[in-house]
XYZ file of C-alpha atoms in Angstrom:
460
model
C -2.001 29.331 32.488
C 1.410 29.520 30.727
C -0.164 27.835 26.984
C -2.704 31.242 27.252
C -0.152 33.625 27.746
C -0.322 36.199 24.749
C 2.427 35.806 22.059
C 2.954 36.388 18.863
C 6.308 35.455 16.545
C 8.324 38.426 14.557
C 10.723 36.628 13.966
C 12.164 33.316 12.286
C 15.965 31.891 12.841
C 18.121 29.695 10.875
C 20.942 28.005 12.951
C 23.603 27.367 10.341
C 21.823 28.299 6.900
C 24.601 28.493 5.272
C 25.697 24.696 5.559
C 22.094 23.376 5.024
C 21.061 21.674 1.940
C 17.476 22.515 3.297
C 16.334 25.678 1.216
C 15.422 28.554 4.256
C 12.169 29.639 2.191
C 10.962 25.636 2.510
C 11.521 26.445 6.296
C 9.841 29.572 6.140
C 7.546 28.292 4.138
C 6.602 25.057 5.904
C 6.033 27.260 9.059
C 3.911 29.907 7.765
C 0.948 26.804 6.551
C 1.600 25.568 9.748
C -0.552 28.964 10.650
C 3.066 30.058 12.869
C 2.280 33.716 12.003
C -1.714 33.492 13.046
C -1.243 32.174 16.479
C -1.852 34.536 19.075
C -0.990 32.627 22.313
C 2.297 30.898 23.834
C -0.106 27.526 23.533
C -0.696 28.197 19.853
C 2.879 28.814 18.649
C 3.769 25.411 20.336
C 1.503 23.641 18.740
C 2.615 24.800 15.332
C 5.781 24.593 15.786
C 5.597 20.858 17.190
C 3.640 20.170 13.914
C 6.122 21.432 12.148
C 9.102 19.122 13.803
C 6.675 16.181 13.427
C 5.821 16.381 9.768
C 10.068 16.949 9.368
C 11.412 14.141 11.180
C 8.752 12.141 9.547
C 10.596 12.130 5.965
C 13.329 10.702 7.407
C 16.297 12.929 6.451
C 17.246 14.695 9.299
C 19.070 13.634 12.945
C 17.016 15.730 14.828
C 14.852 19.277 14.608
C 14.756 21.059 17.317
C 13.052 24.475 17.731
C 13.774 27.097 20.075
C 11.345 30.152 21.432
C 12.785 33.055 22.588
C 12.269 36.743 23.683
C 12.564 39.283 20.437
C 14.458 42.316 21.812
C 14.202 43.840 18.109
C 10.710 45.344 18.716
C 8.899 46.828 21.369
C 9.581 45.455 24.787
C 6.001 46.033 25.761
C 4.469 43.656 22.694
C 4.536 39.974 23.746
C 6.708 39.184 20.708
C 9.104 36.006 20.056
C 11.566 34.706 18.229
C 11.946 31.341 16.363
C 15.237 29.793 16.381
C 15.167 26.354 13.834
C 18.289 24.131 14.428
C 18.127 20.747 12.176
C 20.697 18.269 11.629
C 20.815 16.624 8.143
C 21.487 13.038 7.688
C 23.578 12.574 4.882
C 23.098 13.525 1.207
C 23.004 9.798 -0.354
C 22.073 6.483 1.052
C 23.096 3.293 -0.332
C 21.559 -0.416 0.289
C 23.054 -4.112 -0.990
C 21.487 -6.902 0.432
C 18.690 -9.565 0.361
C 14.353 -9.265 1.123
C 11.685 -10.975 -0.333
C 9.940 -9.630 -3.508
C 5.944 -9.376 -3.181
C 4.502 -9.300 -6.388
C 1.894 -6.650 -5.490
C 1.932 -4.250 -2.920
C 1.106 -6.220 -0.037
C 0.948 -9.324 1.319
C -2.810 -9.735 1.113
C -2.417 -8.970 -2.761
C -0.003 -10.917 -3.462
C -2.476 -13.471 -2.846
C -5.243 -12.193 -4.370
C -3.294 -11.999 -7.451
C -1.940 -15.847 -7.215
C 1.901 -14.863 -7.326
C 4.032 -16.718 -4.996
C 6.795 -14.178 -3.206
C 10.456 -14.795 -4.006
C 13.795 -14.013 -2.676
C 15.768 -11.432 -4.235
C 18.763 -9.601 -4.446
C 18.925 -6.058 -3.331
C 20.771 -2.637 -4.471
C 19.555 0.794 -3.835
C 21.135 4.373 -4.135
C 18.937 7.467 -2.850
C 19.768 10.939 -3.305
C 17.883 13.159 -0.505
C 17.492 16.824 -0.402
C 19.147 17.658 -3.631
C 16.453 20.421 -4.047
C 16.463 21.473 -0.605
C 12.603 20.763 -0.347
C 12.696 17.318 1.572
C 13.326 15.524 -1.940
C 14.511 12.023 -2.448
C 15.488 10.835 -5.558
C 15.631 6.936 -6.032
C 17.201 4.237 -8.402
C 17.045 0.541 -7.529
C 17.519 -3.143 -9.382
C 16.798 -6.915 -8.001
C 17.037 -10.059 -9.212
C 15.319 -12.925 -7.174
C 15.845 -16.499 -7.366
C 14.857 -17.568 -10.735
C 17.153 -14.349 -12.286
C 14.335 -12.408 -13.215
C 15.318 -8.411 -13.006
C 13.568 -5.443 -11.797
C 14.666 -2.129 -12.333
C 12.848 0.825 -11.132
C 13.307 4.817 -10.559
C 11.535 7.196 -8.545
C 11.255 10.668 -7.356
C 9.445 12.402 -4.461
C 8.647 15.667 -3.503
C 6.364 17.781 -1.774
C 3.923 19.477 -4.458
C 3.610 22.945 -6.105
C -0.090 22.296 -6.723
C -1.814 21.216 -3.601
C -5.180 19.794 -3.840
C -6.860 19.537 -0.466
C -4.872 17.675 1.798
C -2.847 16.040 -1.172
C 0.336 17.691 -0.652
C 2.698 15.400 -1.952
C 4.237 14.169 -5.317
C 5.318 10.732 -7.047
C 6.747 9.971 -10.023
C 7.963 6.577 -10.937
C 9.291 4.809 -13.702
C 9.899 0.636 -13.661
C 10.497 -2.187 -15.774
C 9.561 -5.618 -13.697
C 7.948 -9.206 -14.604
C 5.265 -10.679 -12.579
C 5.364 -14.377 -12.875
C 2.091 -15.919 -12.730
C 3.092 -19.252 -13.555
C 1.964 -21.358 -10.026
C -1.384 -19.910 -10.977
C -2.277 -19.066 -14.441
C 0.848 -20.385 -16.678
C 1.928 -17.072 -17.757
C 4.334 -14.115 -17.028
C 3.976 -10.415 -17.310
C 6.392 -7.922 -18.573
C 5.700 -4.808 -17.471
C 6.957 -1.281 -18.362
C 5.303 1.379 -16.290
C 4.852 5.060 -15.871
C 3.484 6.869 -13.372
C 2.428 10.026 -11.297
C 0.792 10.013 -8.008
C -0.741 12.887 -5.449
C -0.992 11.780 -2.004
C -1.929 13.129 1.327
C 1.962 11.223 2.859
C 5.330 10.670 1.031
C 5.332 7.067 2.073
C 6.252 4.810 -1.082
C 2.770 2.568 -0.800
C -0.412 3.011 1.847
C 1.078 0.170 3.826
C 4.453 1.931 5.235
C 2.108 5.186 5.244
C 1.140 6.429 9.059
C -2.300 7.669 9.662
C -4.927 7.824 6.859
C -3.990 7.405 3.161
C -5.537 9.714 0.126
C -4.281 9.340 -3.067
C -5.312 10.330 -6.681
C -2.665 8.031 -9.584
C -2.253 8.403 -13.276
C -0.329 5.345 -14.570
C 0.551 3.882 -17.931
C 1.718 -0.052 -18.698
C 2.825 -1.484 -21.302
C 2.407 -4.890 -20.526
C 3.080 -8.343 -22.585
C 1.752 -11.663 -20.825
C 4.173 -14.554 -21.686
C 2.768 -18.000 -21.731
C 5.132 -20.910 -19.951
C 6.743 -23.475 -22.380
C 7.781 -26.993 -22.340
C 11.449 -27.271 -21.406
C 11.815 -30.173 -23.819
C 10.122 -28.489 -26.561
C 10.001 -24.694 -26.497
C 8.168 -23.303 -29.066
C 5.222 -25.421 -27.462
C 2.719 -24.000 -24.943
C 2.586 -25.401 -21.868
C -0.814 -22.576 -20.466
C -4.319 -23.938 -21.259
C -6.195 -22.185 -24.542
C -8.046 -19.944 -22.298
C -4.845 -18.324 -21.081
C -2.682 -18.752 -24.455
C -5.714 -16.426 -26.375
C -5.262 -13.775 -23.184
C -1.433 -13.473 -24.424
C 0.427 -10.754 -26.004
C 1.178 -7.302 -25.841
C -1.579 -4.163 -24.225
C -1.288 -0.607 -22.980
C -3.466 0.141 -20.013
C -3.733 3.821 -18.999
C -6.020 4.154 -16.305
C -6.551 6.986 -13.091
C -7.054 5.134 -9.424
C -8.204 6.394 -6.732
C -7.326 5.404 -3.345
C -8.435 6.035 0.544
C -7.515 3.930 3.310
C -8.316 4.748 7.400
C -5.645 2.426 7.339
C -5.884 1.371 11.070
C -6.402 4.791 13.070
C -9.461 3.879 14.602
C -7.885 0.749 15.903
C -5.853 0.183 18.943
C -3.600 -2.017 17.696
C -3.369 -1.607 13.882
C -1.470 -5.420 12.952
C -3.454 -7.230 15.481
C -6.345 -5.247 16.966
C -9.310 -5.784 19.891
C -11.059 -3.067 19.086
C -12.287 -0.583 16.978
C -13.165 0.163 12.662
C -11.197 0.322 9.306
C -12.227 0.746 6.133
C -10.494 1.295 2.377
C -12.106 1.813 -0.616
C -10.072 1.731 -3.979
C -11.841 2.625 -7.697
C -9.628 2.503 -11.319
C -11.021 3.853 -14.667
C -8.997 2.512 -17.462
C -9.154 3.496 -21.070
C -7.440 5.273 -23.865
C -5.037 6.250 -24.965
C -4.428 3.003 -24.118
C -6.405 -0.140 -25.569
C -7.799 -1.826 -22.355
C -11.308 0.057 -21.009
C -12.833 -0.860 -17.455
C -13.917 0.519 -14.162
C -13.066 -1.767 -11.457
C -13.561 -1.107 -7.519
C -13.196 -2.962 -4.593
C -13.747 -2.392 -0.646
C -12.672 -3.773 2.954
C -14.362 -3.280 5.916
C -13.802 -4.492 9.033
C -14.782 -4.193 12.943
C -13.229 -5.468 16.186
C -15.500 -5.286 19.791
C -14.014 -6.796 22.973
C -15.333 -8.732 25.671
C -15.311 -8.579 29.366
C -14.869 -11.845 29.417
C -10.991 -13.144 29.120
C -10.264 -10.522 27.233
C -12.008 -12.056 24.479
C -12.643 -10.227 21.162
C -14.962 -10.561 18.519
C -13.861 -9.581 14.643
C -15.778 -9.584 11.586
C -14.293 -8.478 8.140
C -15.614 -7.779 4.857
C -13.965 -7.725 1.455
C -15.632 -7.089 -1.982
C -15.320 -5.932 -5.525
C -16.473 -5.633 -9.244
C -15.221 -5.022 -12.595
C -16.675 -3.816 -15.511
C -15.223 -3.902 -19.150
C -15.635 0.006 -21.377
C -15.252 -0.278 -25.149
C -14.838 3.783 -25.047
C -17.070 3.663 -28.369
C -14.813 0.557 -30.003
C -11.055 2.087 -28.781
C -11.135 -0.694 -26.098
C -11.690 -4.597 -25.804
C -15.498 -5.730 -24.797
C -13.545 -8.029 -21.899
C -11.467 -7.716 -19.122
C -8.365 -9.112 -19.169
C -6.847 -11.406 -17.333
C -4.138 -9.248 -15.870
C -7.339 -7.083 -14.414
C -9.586 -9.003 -12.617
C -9.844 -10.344 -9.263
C -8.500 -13.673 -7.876
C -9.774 -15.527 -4.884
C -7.127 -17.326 -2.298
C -4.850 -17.897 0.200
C -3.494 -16.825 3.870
C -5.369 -12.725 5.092
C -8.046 -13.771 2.690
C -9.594 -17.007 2.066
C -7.607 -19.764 4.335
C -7.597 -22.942 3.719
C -7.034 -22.115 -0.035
C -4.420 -21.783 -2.518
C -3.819 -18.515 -3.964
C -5.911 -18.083 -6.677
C -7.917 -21.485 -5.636
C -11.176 -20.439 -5.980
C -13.297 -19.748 -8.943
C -13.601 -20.101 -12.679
C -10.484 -22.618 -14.187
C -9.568 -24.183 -17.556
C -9.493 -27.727 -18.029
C -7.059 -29.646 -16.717
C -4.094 -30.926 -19.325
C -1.503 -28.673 -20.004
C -0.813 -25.200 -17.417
C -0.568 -25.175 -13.727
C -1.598 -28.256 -12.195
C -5.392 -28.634 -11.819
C -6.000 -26.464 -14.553
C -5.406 -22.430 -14.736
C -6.949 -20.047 -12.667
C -8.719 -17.469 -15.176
C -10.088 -14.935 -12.435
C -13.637 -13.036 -12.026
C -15.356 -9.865 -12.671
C -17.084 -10.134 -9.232
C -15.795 -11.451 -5.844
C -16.334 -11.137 -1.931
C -14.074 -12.673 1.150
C -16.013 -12.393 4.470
C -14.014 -13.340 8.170
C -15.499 -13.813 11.650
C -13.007 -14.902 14.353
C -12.540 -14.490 18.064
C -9.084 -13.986 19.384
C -7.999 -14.057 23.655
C -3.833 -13.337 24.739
C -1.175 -15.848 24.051
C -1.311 -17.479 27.209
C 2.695 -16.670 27.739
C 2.929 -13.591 29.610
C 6.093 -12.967 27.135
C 4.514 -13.248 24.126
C 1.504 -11.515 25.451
C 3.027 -8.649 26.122
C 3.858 -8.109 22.268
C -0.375 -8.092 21.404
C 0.279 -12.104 20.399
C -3.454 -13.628 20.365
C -4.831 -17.168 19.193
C -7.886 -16.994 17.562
C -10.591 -19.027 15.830
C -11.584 -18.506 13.047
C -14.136 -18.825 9.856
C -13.952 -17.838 6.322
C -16.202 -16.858 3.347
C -16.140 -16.259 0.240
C -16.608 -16.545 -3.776
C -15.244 -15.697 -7.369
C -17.595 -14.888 -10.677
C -18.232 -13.442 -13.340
C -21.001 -11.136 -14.643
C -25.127 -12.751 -15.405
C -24.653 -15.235 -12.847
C -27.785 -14.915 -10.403
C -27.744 -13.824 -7.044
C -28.777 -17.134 -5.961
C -26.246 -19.419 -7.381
C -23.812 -16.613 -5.672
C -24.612 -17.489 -2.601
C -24.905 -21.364 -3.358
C -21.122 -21.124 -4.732
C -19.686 -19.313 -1.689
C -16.509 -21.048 0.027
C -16.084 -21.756 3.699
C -13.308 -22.864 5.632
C -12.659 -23.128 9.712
C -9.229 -23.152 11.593
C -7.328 -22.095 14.633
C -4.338 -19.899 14.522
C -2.051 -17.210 16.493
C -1.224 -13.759 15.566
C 1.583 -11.492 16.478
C 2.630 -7.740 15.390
C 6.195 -7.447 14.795
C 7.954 -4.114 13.573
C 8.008 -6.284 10.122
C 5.038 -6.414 9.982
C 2.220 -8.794 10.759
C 2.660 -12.757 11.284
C 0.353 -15.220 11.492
C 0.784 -19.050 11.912
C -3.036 -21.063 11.317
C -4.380 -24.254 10.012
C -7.685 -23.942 8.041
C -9.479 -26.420 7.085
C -12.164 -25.720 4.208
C -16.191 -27.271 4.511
C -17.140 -26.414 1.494
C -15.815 -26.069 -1.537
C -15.801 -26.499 -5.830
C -15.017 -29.593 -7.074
C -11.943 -27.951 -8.592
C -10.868 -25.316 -6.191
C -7.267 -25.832 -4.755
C -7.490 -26.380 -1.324
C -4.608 -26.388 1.451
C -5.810 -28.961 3.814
């Protein structure tokens, strides 16, 4: 067989050097930990050397990479030795964006709702710088402004790392200035001003663009002031309920997160999937140097079995996590802010809900309408649906499915017994349709909820 033949390389190539941005030792570099220099058979240098295009073309900033293997008449003619020849095409050094997208205030859809913050549209400018260092770099400066003129400004640099640990390979560093607005939900806004530094296993900008599984270790620093709403007619009046107004002014959280996703690989389809097992588990330790102390974790699980039996599936999902304030021996607040715990809601989590329409809420009178939501320490959103083909052999064909489904769930807060837990948990029933699209994933359903609070904010 032709992948056993013996081989080694003793030699590396660079088409062009001299007009690549791309330093030659990266190359060399990249190659070598790719084991290039270890592999003994024609089979083995392919391999690492088709790594090696892979993991290039995956950051995005070249045309094409194309390697060529070759006889190496500089040594002995009886040694089974080749030569590497690397030819890569850059794209070009900058990239700039103007245009319009929709600002999710979180870093997904899902969270968005969990947090209670509608998205927005907003303006869009962008200038990259890629390369500069020669080491697969991009350097990044952007600004919006969505539709009620509220500014976001942000700056960001990745890189591969000089201090590997394990698989985390990659660098972040970030810088932004932004404001949340919370005022649907919980009558208040949130400035933000945020540092931070992040090792990851990819160089994707958030686990949902990454490909394959996510690992990620953060440090990040905010200082944050929550803004309560106002009367138009009379502005230096209030308009958030006491519970929120004694929640407001300025805080510095400094905290470490932790992060692992499977983030779909043991799914077929990872948007809309039949079959198969995900899980994600995310844990953050705040506390000083800045004055807000807690650990706070929270999980997803999920698992999809088909049928032989109209290509029926079955799906059952589970979401959960806790909170837990640290004084750090009196340099932190005994409670959990507002800004930091867990809000119960809305479409991918709890249909037939509201975002942030479930769980503890002031009294009605002044702040968002029915009262503001004030959040939990504890939560859990549970799904079990069962999903055939669109019924269109059109839209079948691009994993479209209608399912049925039924939702769980609850929001609390620390004492409350395991029995009134269970007593207070949510449920809602509803039809829908689902459909992956290279956007990502859409879904169209009407919910319809069977049991609820007397003050929870429900959709239908």
């Amino acid at each position: 067989m032709a992948h056993n033949y013996p081989a080694e390389v003793s030699a590396i190539k660079i088409s062009d050097e001299e007009k690549l941005r791309t330093n030659a030792q990266f190359i060399y570099t990249a190659l070598e930990e790719e084991g290039i220099f270890e592999a003994q058979t024609l089979g083995e240098v392919t391999a690492t050397v088709t790594n090696f295009c892979s993991k290039l073309e995956a950051t995005g900033l070249y045309d094409s990479v194309v390697v060529e293997l070759g006889k190496d008449n500089n040594v002995d003619a009886e040694r089974h030795n080749i030569q590497v020849e690397v030819n890569i095409q850059e794209k070009k050094w900058y990239k700039i964006f103007v245009g319009a997208g929709i600002k999710q205030q979180g870093l997904g859809m899902s969270e968005a709702s969990q947090l209670g913050a509608l998205p927005k549209a907003q303006f869009e400018s962008s200038a990259t710088l890629s390369n500069m260092r020669g080491c697969t770099d991009s350097t990044s400066v952007s600004y919006t402004i969505d539709q009620t003129s509220t500014p976001t400004f942000a700056v960001s640099h990745d890189a591969p790392s000089n201090v590997i640990i394990g698989d985390l390979d990659h660098t972040s560093y970030r810088a932004m200035v932004d404001t949340i607005d919370f005022e649907h939900a919980r009558s208040y806004k949130e400035f933000q001003r945020s540092a931070s530094f992040r090792l990851s296993n990819s160089r994707a900008g958030s686990p949902f663009l990454a490909q394959g599984i996510w690992k990620s270790v953060e440090w990040t620093t905010t200082w944050r002031d929550l803004l309560p709403c106002r009367f138009m007619n009379a502005p230096f009046a209030c308009d958030a309920s006491p519970n929120v107004i004694s929640e407001c002014g300025p805080s510095l959280k400094s905290s470490v997160i932790i992060d692992y996703r499977l983030n779909g690989v043991l799914l077929d389809n990872r948007l809309a999937p039949t079959k198969g097992f995900d899980y994600s588990i995310n844990a953050e330790l705040a506390g000083p140097p800045g004055d807000v102390g807690f650990a706070k974790v929270s999980k997803f699980i999920s698992c999809h079995v088909p049928l032989n039996f109209l290509d029926l599936s079955l799906h059952a999902s589970l979401a959960a996590g806790m909170v837990r304030p640290i004084e750090f021996c009196g340099a932190c607040k005994n409670t959990v802010s507002i800004s930091d715990r867990f809000f119960v809601g809305g479409p991918l989590q709890l249909r037939g809900f509201e975002p942030a329409g479930v769980g503890p809420r002031a009294d009605e009178g002044v702040g968002a309408l029915g009262g503001d939501s004030l959040g939990g320490e504890l939560y859990y959103t549970s799904t079990i649906a069962a999903s055939i083909p669109f019924p269109i052999a059109k839209i079948k064909d691009s994993g479209a499915r209608l399912m049925g489904f039924a939702n769980f769930g609850t929001l609390t807060g620390w004492g409350v017994p395991l029995k009134y837990i269970a007593e207070g948990t949510r449920a809602s029933v509803g039809i829908g349709f689902v459909c992956p699209t290279p956007l990502g994933r859409v879904e169209a359903t009407y919910a319809a909820p069977i049991k609820y609070g007397p003050r929870d904010k429900r959709e239908a």
